[in-house]
């Protein structure tokens, strides 16, 4: 019951957040210099009457509060509007592009976790010794390096230099699993490295704090093997705090996918959103931004739930 009550509270708190996101996106797009009417005619010599008729047919002449309420009501119904360029529902494009972005994000997340957990633990166990110093320097460089710069280095070194991976393009998993893996590996690594570096530092700090606690000294004094002490107690307790940071980092992965997909010509949400911006397709831009924001909110909700489950002290104060 406690978990369900806290879950309900978290869900209800998301309502004003989502409304704020929709309002922000709506205001930004309405006051942008892009005119959907001009974009709809794609440079054709449309008359003033045609432009006016388009604006009237699409409700662009209605008062802004009316337009916003209609926008929210359509979103509630799952209607993201219609592209002014292709005349196709934006939801269809999102349905096609979103799975690739999710694949890239999850693959980057797995790589980040696989790298950060062992290196963070090793850095804490060898505190202030040479393994710790090396890992801290490398992780600091990883935090400072942007994902697109890492992507350029990986392409130059592994794709162009050694020919191990393609420089761009996408192969569907249904067509060839090995081709899909080759096309996704470099983008996922580039996306994961900054996150892995930051998580490594956070896990190291959390592990160091946990190793200095009295129960660890008592367990070691009682003759328990270090593997048991670290694996069964210290690591489990130390990963509670990094779990909250992980939710924010997943949001970073979703946002970073916009740039990475464009660099590697992956037909996901990022590349489609960039193309929509260049085309002046405001409906598509709105739909993509809302979808990414909704994904970020849902991921953080899941992380909050996991944090509540993993932290009994927080449940006891609820």
mmCIF file of C-alpha atoms in Angstrom:
data_model
loop_
_atom_site.group_PDB
_atom_site.id
_atom_site.type_symbol
_atom_site.label_atom_id
_atom_site.label_comp_id
_atom_site.label_asym_id
_atom_site.label_seq_id
_atom_site.Cartn_x
_atom_site.Cartn_y
_atom_site.Cartn_z
ATOM 1 C CA UNK A 1 0.000 0.000 0.000
ATOM 2 C CA UNK A 2 2.841 2.369 0.795
ATOM 3 C CA UNK A 3 4.379 1.806 -2.633
ATOM 4 C CA UNK A 4 1.026 2.295 -4.362
ATOM 5 C CA UNK A 5 0.350 5.516 -2.441
ATOM 6 C CA UNK A 6 3.759 6.925 -3.303
ATOM 7 C CA UNK A 7 3.347 5.826 -6.916
ATOM 8 C CA UNK A 8 0.009 7.620 -7.139
ATOM 9 C CA UNK A 9 1.591 10.750 -5.707
ATOM 10 C CA UNK A 10 4.386 10.611 -8.285
ATOM 11 C CA UNK A 11 1.935 10.138 -11.152
ATOM 12 C CA UNK A 12 -0.258 13.040 -10.029
ATOM 13 C CA UNK A 13 2.800 15.287 -9.727
ATOM 14 C CA UNK A 14 3.560 14.612 -13.395
ATOM 15 C CA UNK A 15 0.329 16.234 -14.587
ATOM 16 C CA UNK A 16 1.431 19.884 -14.082
ATOM 17 C CA UNK A 17 4.879 18.977 -15.387
ATOM 18 C CA UNK A 18 3.477 17.577 -18.622
ATOM 19 C CA UNK A 19 1.154 20.561 -19.011
ATOM 20 C CA UNK A 20 4.142 22.855 -18.542
ATOM 21 C CA UNK A 21 6.062 20.959 -21.237
ATOM 22 C CA UNK A 22 3.166 21.176 -23.696
ATOM 23 C CA UNK A 23 2.727 24.889 -22.972
ATOM 24 C CA UNK A 24 6.429 25.578 -23.482
ATOM 25 C CA UNK A 25 6.546 23.683 -26.777
ATOM 26 C CA UNK A 26 3.330 25.354 -27.984
ATOM 27 C CA UNK A 27 4.532 28.884 -27.162
ATOM 28 C CA UNK A 28 7.978 28.356 -28.711
ATOM 29 C CA UNK A 29 6.534 26.985 -31.936
ATOM 30 C CA UNK A 30 3.824 29.661 -32.210
ATOM 31 C CA UNK A 31 6.341 32.494 -31.795
ATOM 32 C CA UNK A 32 8.979 30.955 -34.039
ATOM 33 C CA UNK A 33 9.679 32.708 -37.352
ATOM 34 C CA UNK A 34 8.542 29.598 -39.250
ATOM 35 C CA UNK A 35 5.185 30.034 -40.959
ATOM 36 C CA UNK A 36 3.375 26.690 -41.376
ATOM 37 C CA UNK A 37 1.364 28.134 -44.264
ATOM 38 C CA UNK A 38 4.502 28.974 -46.257
ATOM 39 C CA UNK A 39 6.053 25.610 -45.396
ATOM 40 C CA UNK A 40 2.914 23.818 -46.572
ATOM 41 C CA UNK A 41 3.249 25.257 -50.078
ATOM 42 C CA UNK A 42 6.965 24.365 -50.149
ATOM 43 C CA UNK A 43 8.174 27.509 -51.855
ATOM 44 C CA UNK A 44 5.369 27.634 -54.400
ATOM 45 C CA UNK A 45 4.023 31.032 -55.340
ATOM 46 C CA UNK A 46 0.937 30.832 -53.170
ATOM 47 C CA UNK A 47 -1.369 33.801 -53.189
ATOM 48 C CA UNK A 48 -2.278 35.708 -50.061
ATOM 49 C CA UNK A 49 -5.778 34.228 -50.290
ATOM 50 C CA UNK A 50 -4.401 30.677 -50.345
ATOM 51 C CA UNK A 51 -2.192 31.335 -47.325
ATOM 52 C CA UNK A 52 -5.095 32.909 -45.470
ATOM 53 C CA UNK A 53 -7.360 29.966 -46.302
ATOM 54 C CA UNK A 54 -4.745 27.493 -45.076
ATOM 55 C CA UNK A 55 -4.395 29.345 -41.777
ATOM 56 C CA UNK A 56 -8.162 29.447 -41.364
ATOM 57 C CA UNK A 57 -8.609 25.750 -42.200
ATOM 58 C CA UNK A 58 -5.930 24.734 -39.686
ATOM 59 C CA UNK A 59 -7.104 27.009 -36.873
ATOM 60 C CA UNK A 60 -4.025 29.220 -36.961
ATOM 61 C CA UNK A 61 -6.167 32.360 -36.804
ATOM 62 C CA UNK A 62 -7.939 31.311 -33.597
ATOM 63 C CA UNK A 63 -6.938 32.941 -30.287
ATOM 64 C CA UNK A 64 -3.834 31.342 -28.750
ATOM 65 C CA UNK A 65 -5.687 29.910 -25.700
ATOM 66 C CA UNK A 66 -8.117 28.172 -28.050
ATOM 67 C CA UNK A 67 -5.253 26.804 -30.130
ATOM 68 C CA UNK A 68 -3.468 25.538 -27.008
ATOM 69 C CA UNK A 69 -6.543 23.784 -25.603
ATOM 70 C CA UNK A 70 -7.161 22.156 -28.981
ATOM 71 C CA UNK A 71 -3.492 21.117 -29.075
ATOM 72 C CA UNK A 72 -3.687 19.496 -25.609
ATOM 73 C CA UNK A 73 -6.980 17.761 -26.399
ATOM 74 C CA UNK A 74 -5.487 16.277 -29.577
ATOM 75 C CA UNK A 75 -2.464 15.027 -27.618
ATOM 76 C CA UNK A 76 -4.724 13.354 -25.063
ATOM 77 C CA UNK A 77 -6.399 11.531 -27.943
ATOM 78 C CA UNK A 78 -3.015 10.474 -29.345
ATOM 79 C CA UNK A 79 -3.260 12.890 -32.272
ATOM 80 C CA UNK A 80 0.055 14.671 -32.883
ATOM 81 C CA UNK A 81 -1.258 16.545 -35.876
ATOM 82 C CA UNK A 82 -0.570 16.229 -39.585
ATOM 83 C CA UNK A 83 2.650 17.088 -41.342
ATOM 84 C CA UNK A 84 2.270 20.200 -43.484
ATOM 85 C CA UNK A 85 4.893 18.800 -45.882
ATOM 86 C CA UNK A 86 3.964 15.133 -46.364
ATOM 87 C CA UNK A 87 0.277 15.481 -45.344
ATOM 88 C CA UNK A 88 0.726 12.300 -43.283
ATOM 89 C CA UNK A 89 -0.111 11.933 -39.571
ATOM 90 C CA UNK A 90 2.863 12.809 -37.397
ATOM 91 C CA UNK A 91 2.068 9.790 -35.193
ATOM 92 C CA UNK A 92 2.938 7.493 -38.123
ATOM 93 C CA UNK A 93 6.403 9.016 -38.430
ATOM 94 C CA UNK A 94 6.929 8.805 -34.668
ATOM 95 C CA UNK A 95 5.864 5.144 -34.690
ATOM 96 C CA UNK A 96 8.481 4.439 -37.350
ATOM 97 C CA UNK A 97 11.335 6.515 -35.910
ATOM 98 C CA UNK A 98 10.891 5.979 -32.157
ATOM 99 C CA UNK A 99 11.917 2.282 -32.042
ATOM 100 C CA UNK A 100 15.347 3.100 -33.493
ATOM 101 C CA UNK A 101 15.907 5.883 -30.953
ATOM 102 C CA UNK A 102 14.845 3.550 -28.142
ATOM 103 C CA UNK A 103 17.237 0.876 -29.430
ATOM 104 C CA UNK A 104 20.109 3.354 -29.542
ATOM 105 C CA UNK A 105 19.303 4.709 -26.083
ATOM 106 C CA UNK A 106 19.012 1.271 -24.472
ATOM 107 C CA UNK A 107 22.197 0.060 -26.147
ATOM 108 C CA UNK A 108 24.043 3.141 -24.928
ATOM 109 C CA UNK A 109 22.615 2.644 -21.442
ATOM 110 C CA UNK A 110 23.784 -0.980 -21.295
ATOM 111 C CA UNK A 111 27.289 0.004 -22.433
ATOM 112 C CA UNK A 112 27.415 2.813 -19.863
ATOM 113 C CA UNK A 113 26.380 0.495 -17.014
ATOM 114 C CA UNK A 114 28.734 -2.307 -18.082
ATOM 115 C CA UNK A 115 31.653 0.132 -18.118
ATOM 116 C CA UNK A 116 30.841 2.273 -15.091
ATOM 117 C CA UNK A 117 30.028 -0.351 -12.449
ATOM 118 C CA UNK A 118 33.303 -2.353 -12.568
ATOM 119 C CA UNK A 119 35.494 0.711 -13.053
ATOM 120 C CA UNK A 120 33.726 2.593 -10.265
ATOM 121 C CA UNK A 121 34.146 -0.362 -7.903
ATOM 122 C CA UNK A 122 37.810 -0.855 -8.822
ATOM 123 C CA UNK A 123 38.494 2.851 -8.359
ATOM 124 C CA UNK A 124 36.952 2.778 -4.875
ATOM 125 C CA UNK A 125 38.689 -0.431 -3.784
ATOM 126 C CA UNK A 126 42.087 0.929 -4.889
ATOM 127 C CA UNK A 127 41.439 4.389 -3.506
ATOM 128 C CA UNK A 128 44.312 6.860 -4.028
ATOM 129 C CA UNK A 129 46.462 4.191 -5.696
ATOM 130 C CA UNK A 130 47.457 4.040 -9.336
ATOM 131 C CA UNK A 131 44.315 2.204 -10.640
ATOM 132 C CA UNK A 132 42.166 4.832 -8.943
ATOM 133 C CA UNK A 133 44.257 7.672 -10.339
ATOM 134 C CA UNK A 134 44.107 6.315 -13.895
ATOM 135 C CA UNK A 135 40.349 5.689 -13.784
ATOM 136 C CA UNK A 136 39.681 9.136 -12.320
ATOM 137 C CA UNK A 137 41.721 10.864 -15.028
ATOM 138 C CA UNK A 138 40.047 8.881 -17.823
ATOM 139 C CA UNK A 139 36.559 9.418 -16.386
ATOM 140 C CA UNK A 140 37.212 13.147 -16.009
ATOM 141 C CA UNK A 141 38.234 13.305 -19.669
ATOM 142 C CA UNK A 142 35.108 11.348 -20.585
ATOM 143 C CA UNK A 143 32.857 13.774 -18.701
ATOM 144 C CA UNK A 144 34.481 16.741 -20.450
ATOM 145 C CA UNK A 145 34.317 15.217 -23.957
ATOM 146 C CA UNK A 146 31.041 15.776 -25.842
ATOM 147 C CA UNK A 147 29.435 12.776 -27.499
ATOM 148 C CA UNK A 148 29.753 14.177 -31.035
ATOM 149 C CA UNK A 149 33.526 14.630 -30.601
ATOM 150 C CA UNK A 150 33.875 11.053 -29.374
ATOM 151 C CA UNK A 151 31.793 9.966 -32.368
ATOM 152 C CA UNK A 152 34.177 11.713 -34.762
ATOM 153 C CA UNK A 153 37.185 10.001 -33.152
ATOM 154 C CA UNK A 154 35.521 6.599 -33.312
ATOM 155 C CA UNK A 155 34.623 7.047 -36.977
ATOM 156 C CA UNK A 156 38.162 8.177 -37.815
ATOM 157 C CA UNK A 157 39.817 5.373 -35.864
ATOM 158 C CA UNK A 158 37.549 2.329 -36.125
ATOM 159 C CA UNK A 159 35.516 3.023 -39.277
ATOM 160 C CA UNK A 160 37.852 4.900 -41.629
ATOM 161 C CA UNK A 161 41.178 3.771 -40.173
ATOM 162 C CA UNK A 162 40.501 0.070 -39.600
ATOM 163 C CA UNK A 163 37.251 -0.527 -41.476
ATOM 164 C CA UNK A 164 35.705 -2.398 -38.561
ATOM 165 C CA UNK A 165 32.386 -0.536 -38.660
ATOM 166 C CA UNK A 166 30.422 1.445 -41.266
ATOM 167 C CA UNK A 167 30.755 5.206 -41.121
ATOM 168 C CA UNK A 168 27.001 5.740 -41.437
ATOM 169 C CA UNK A 169 23.735 4.116 -42.406
ATOM 170 C CA UNK A 170 21.308 1.766 -40.705
ATOM 171 C CA UNK A 171 20.477 -1.906 -41.157
ATOM 172 C CA UNK A 172 17.255 -3.161 -39.627
ATOM 173 C CA UNK A 173 17.455 -5.976 -37.107
ATOM 174 C CA UNK A 174 14.852 -7.856 -39.148
ATOM 175 C CA UNK A 175 17.099 -7.798 -42.210
ATOM 176 C CA UNK A 176 20.372 -8.755 -40.522
ATOM 177 C CA UNK A 177 21.230 -8.886 -36.834
ATOM 178 C CA UNK A 178 24.966 -8.627 -37.489
ATOM 179 C CA UNK A 179 24.379 -5.703 -39.843
ATOM 180 C CA UNK A 180 22.188 -4.020 -37.235
ATOM 181 C CA UNK A 181 24.849 -4.546 -34.572
ATOM 182 C CA UNK A 182 27.559 -3.093 -36.808
ATOM 183 C CA UNK A 183 25.479 -0.029 -37.677
ATOM 184 C CA UNK A 184 24.519 0.656 -34.041
ATOM 185 C CA UNK A 185 27.776 -0.069 -32.177
ATOM 186 C CA UNK A 186 29.695 3.137 -32.885
ATOM 187 C CA UNK A 187 26.716 5.460 -32.265
ATOM 188 C CA UNK A 188 25.909 3.642 -29.020
ATOM 189 C CA UNK A 189 29.508 3.809 -27.782
ATOM 190 C CA UNK A 190 29.751 7.516 -28.611
ATOM 191 C CA UNK A 191 26.477 8.151 -26.808
ATOM 192 C CA UNK A 192 27.446 6.032 -23.794
ATOM 193 C CA UNK A 193 30.968 7.253 -23.049
ATOM 194 C CA UNK A 194 30.121 10.577 -21.305
ATOM 195 C CA UNK A 195 27.405 8.844 -19.272
ATOM 196 C CA UNK A 196 29.730 5.977 -18.349
ATOM 197 C CA UNK A 197 32.390 8.449 -17.234
ATOM 198 C CA UNK A 198 29.997 10.360 -14.993
ATOM 199 C CA UNK A 199 28.460 7.217 -13.505
ATOM 200 C CA UNK A 200 31.943 5.859 -12.796
ATOM 201 C CA UNK A 201 32.772 8.911 -10.713
ATOM 202 C CA UNK A 202 29.445 8.773 -8.874
ATOM 203 C CA UNK A 203 29.741 5.038 -8.135
ATOM 204 C CA UNK A 204 33.305 5.534 -6.934
ATOM 205 C CA UNK A 205 32.255 8.299 -4.530
ATOM 206 C CA UNK A 206 29.288 6.308 -3.250
ATOM 207 C CA UNK A 207 31.437 3.189 -2.788
ATOM 208 C CA UNK A 208 34.097 5.122 -0.863
ATOM 209 C CA UNK A 209 31.472 6.533 1.501
ATOM 210 C CA UNK A 210 30.012 3.058 2.047
ATOM 211 C CA UNK A 211 33.414 1.420 2.622
ATOM 212 C CA UNK A 212 34.146 3.893 5.436
ATOM 213 C CA UNK A 213 31.053 2.917 7.432
ATOM 214 C CA UNK A 214 31.218 0.936 10.664
ATOM 215 C CA UNK A 215 29.345 -2.125 9.422
ATOM 216 C CA UNK A 216 32.021 -2.728 6.778
ATOM 217 C CA UNK A 217 34.813 -2.683 9.364
ATOM 218 C CA UNK A 218 32.756 -4.974 11.596
ATOM 219 C CA UNK A 219 32.156 -7.443 8.764
ATOM 220 C CA UNK A 220 35.824 -7.471 7.834
ATOM 221 C CA UNK A 221 36.823 -7.883 11.480
ATOM 222 C CA UNK A 222 34.421 -10.820 11.739
ATOM 223 C CA UNK A 223 36.363 -12.635 9.048
ATOM 224 C CA UNK A 224 33.957 -12.286 6.119
ATOM 225 C CA UNK A 225 35.698 -12.516 2.738
ATOM 226 C CA UNK A 226 36.108 -9.145 0.986
ATOM 227 C CA UNK A 227 34.157 -10.452 -2.019
ATOM 228 C CA UNK A 228 31.143 -11.153 0.195
ATOM 229 C CA UNK A 229 31.389 -7.818 2.011
ATOM 230 C CA UNK A 230 31.714 -5.785 -1.176
ATOM 231 C CA UNK A 231 29.367 -7.773 -3.414
ATOM 232 C CA UNK A 232 26.572 -8.518 -0.991
ATOM 233 C CA UNK A 233 26.480 -5.372 1.138
ATOM 234 C CA UNK A 234 28.636 -2.468 0.008
ATOM 235 C CA UNK A 235 27.833 -2.560 -3.702
ATOM 236 C CA UNK A 236 24.095 -2.998 -3.151
ATOM 237 C CA UNK A 237 23.927 -0.030 -0.769
ATOM 238 C CA UNK A 238 26.282 2.106 -2.846
ATOM 239 C CA UNK A 239 24.214 1.765 -6.026
ATOM 240 C CA UNK A 240 21.105 3.379 -4.487
ATOM 241 C CA UNK A 241 22.326 6.952 -5.033
ATOM 242 C CA UNK A 242 23.660 6.398 -8.582
ATOM 243 C CA UNK A 243 20.233 5.004 -9.441
ATOM 244 C CA UNK A 244 18.683 8.466 -9.147
ATOM 245 C CA UNK A 245 21.376 9.973 -11.357
ATOM 246 C CA UNK A 246 20.787 7.232 -13.902
ATOM 247 C CA UNK A 247 17.305 8.580 -14.610
ATOM 248 C CA UNK A 248 18.696 11.971 -15.556
ATOM 249 C CA UNK A 249 21.412 10.343 -17.648
ATOM 250 C CA UNK A 250 18.814 8.377 -19.614
ATOM 251 C CA UNK A 251 17.268 11.734 -20.439
ATOM 252 C CA UNK A 252 20.685 12.862 -21.640
ATOM 253 C CA UNK A 253 20.922 9.749 -23.812
ATOM 254 C CA UNK A 254 17.561 10.555 -25.397
ATOM 255 C CA UNK A 255 18.633 14.120 -26.084
ATOM 256 C CA UNK A 256 22.113 13.130 -27.274
ATOM 257 C CA UNK A 257 20.580 10.701 -29.737
ATOM 258 C CA UNK A 258 19.377 13.719 -31.756
ATOM 259 C CA UNK A 259 22.950 14.670 -32.675
ATOM 260 C CA UNK A 260 24.345 11.141 -32.905
ATOM 261 C CA UNK A 261 21.573 9.934 -35.219
ATOM 262 C CA UNK A 262 22.220 12.846 -37.536
ATOM 263 C CA UNK A 263 25.967 12.170 -37.608
ATOM 264 C CA UNK A 264 25.517 8.482 -38.430
ATOM 265 C CA UNK A 265 22.477 8.941 -40.736
ATOM 266 C CA UNK A 266 20.225 6.840 -38.512
ATOM 267 C CA UNK A 267 16.536 7.388 -39.361
ATOM 268 C CA UNK A 268 15.414 7.856 -35.759
ATOM 269 C CA UNK A 269 13.693 10.655 -33.884
ATOM 270 C CA UNK A 270 16.765 12.874 -33.968
ATOM 271 C CA UNK A 271 17.365 12.879 -37.693
ATOM 272 C CA UNK A 272 13.645 13.258 -38.419
ATOM 273 C CA UNK A 273 13.393 16.181 -36.001
ATOM 274 C CA UNK A 274 16.367 17.974 -37.558
ATOM 275 C CA UNK A 275 14.843 17.489 -41.013
ATOM 276 C CA UNK A 276 11.483 18.766 -39.755
ATOM 277 C CA UNK A 277 13.161 21.915 -38.417
ATOM 278 C CA UNK A 278 14.888 22.498 -41.766
ATOM 279 C CA UNK A 279 11.594 21.965 -43.608
ATOM 280 C CA UNK A 280 9.653 24.246 -41.269
ATOM 281 C CA UNK A 281 7.302 21.379 -40.432
ATOM 282 C CA UNK A 282 6.068 22.674 -37.073
ATOM 283 C CA UNK A 283 3.650 19.797 -36.452
ATOM 284 C CA UNK A 284 6.438 17.259 -36.720
ATOM 285 C CA UNK A 285 8.747 19.278 -34.490
ATOM 286 C CA UNK A 286 6.031 19.577 -31.852
ATOM 287 C CA UNK A 287 5.301 15.865 -32.008
ATOM 288 C CA UNK A 288 8.945 14.823 -31.728
ATOM 289 C CA UNK A 289 9.719 17.200 -28.862
ATOM 290 C CA UNK A 290 6.615 16.158 -26.927
ATOM 291 C CA UNK A 291 7.455 12.472 -27.440
ATOM 292 C CA UNK A 292 11.043 12.875 -26.226
ATOM 293 C CA UNK A 293 9.892 14.946 -23.232
ATOM 294 C CA UNK A 294 7.245 12.347 -22.384
ATOM 295 C CA UNK A 295 9.853 9.599 -22.600
ATOM 296 C CA UNK A 296 12.131 11.536 -20.268
ATOM 297 C CA UNK A 297 9.319 12.002 -17.741
ATOM 298 C CA UNK A 298 8.280 8.337 -17.859
ATOM 299 C CA UNK A 299 11.861 7.140 -17.433
ATOM 300 C CA UNK A 300 12.323 9.318 -14.374
ATOM 301 C CA UNK A 301 9.036 8.018 -12.970
ATOM 302 C CA UNK A 302 10.316 4.445 -13.344
ATOM 303 C CA UNK A 303 13.615 5.394 -11.704
ATOM 304 C CA UNK A 304 11.735 7.044 -8.815
ATOM 305 C CA UNK A 305 9.776 3.831 -8.303
ATOM 306 C CA UNK A 306 12.950 1.730 -8.357
ATOM 307 C CA UNK A 307 14.555 4.139 -5.905
ATOM 308 C CA UNK A 308 11.608 3.812 -3.539
ATOM 309 C CA UNK A 309 11.847 0.027 -3.734
ATOM 310 C CA UNK A 310 15.619 0.000 -3.242
ATOM 311 C CA UNK A 311 15.635 2.463 -0.336
ATOM 312 C CA UNK A 312 13.638 1.150 2.657
ATOM 313 C CA UNK A 313 14.451 4.260 4.704
ATOM 314 C CA UNK A 314 12.646 6.455 2.195
ATOM 315 C CA UNK A 315 9.570 4.235 2.372
ATOM 316 C CA UNK A 316 9.599 4.418 6.183
ATOM 317 C CA UNK A 317 9.430 8.229 6.044
ATOM 318 C CA UNK A 318 6.596 8.246 3.510
#
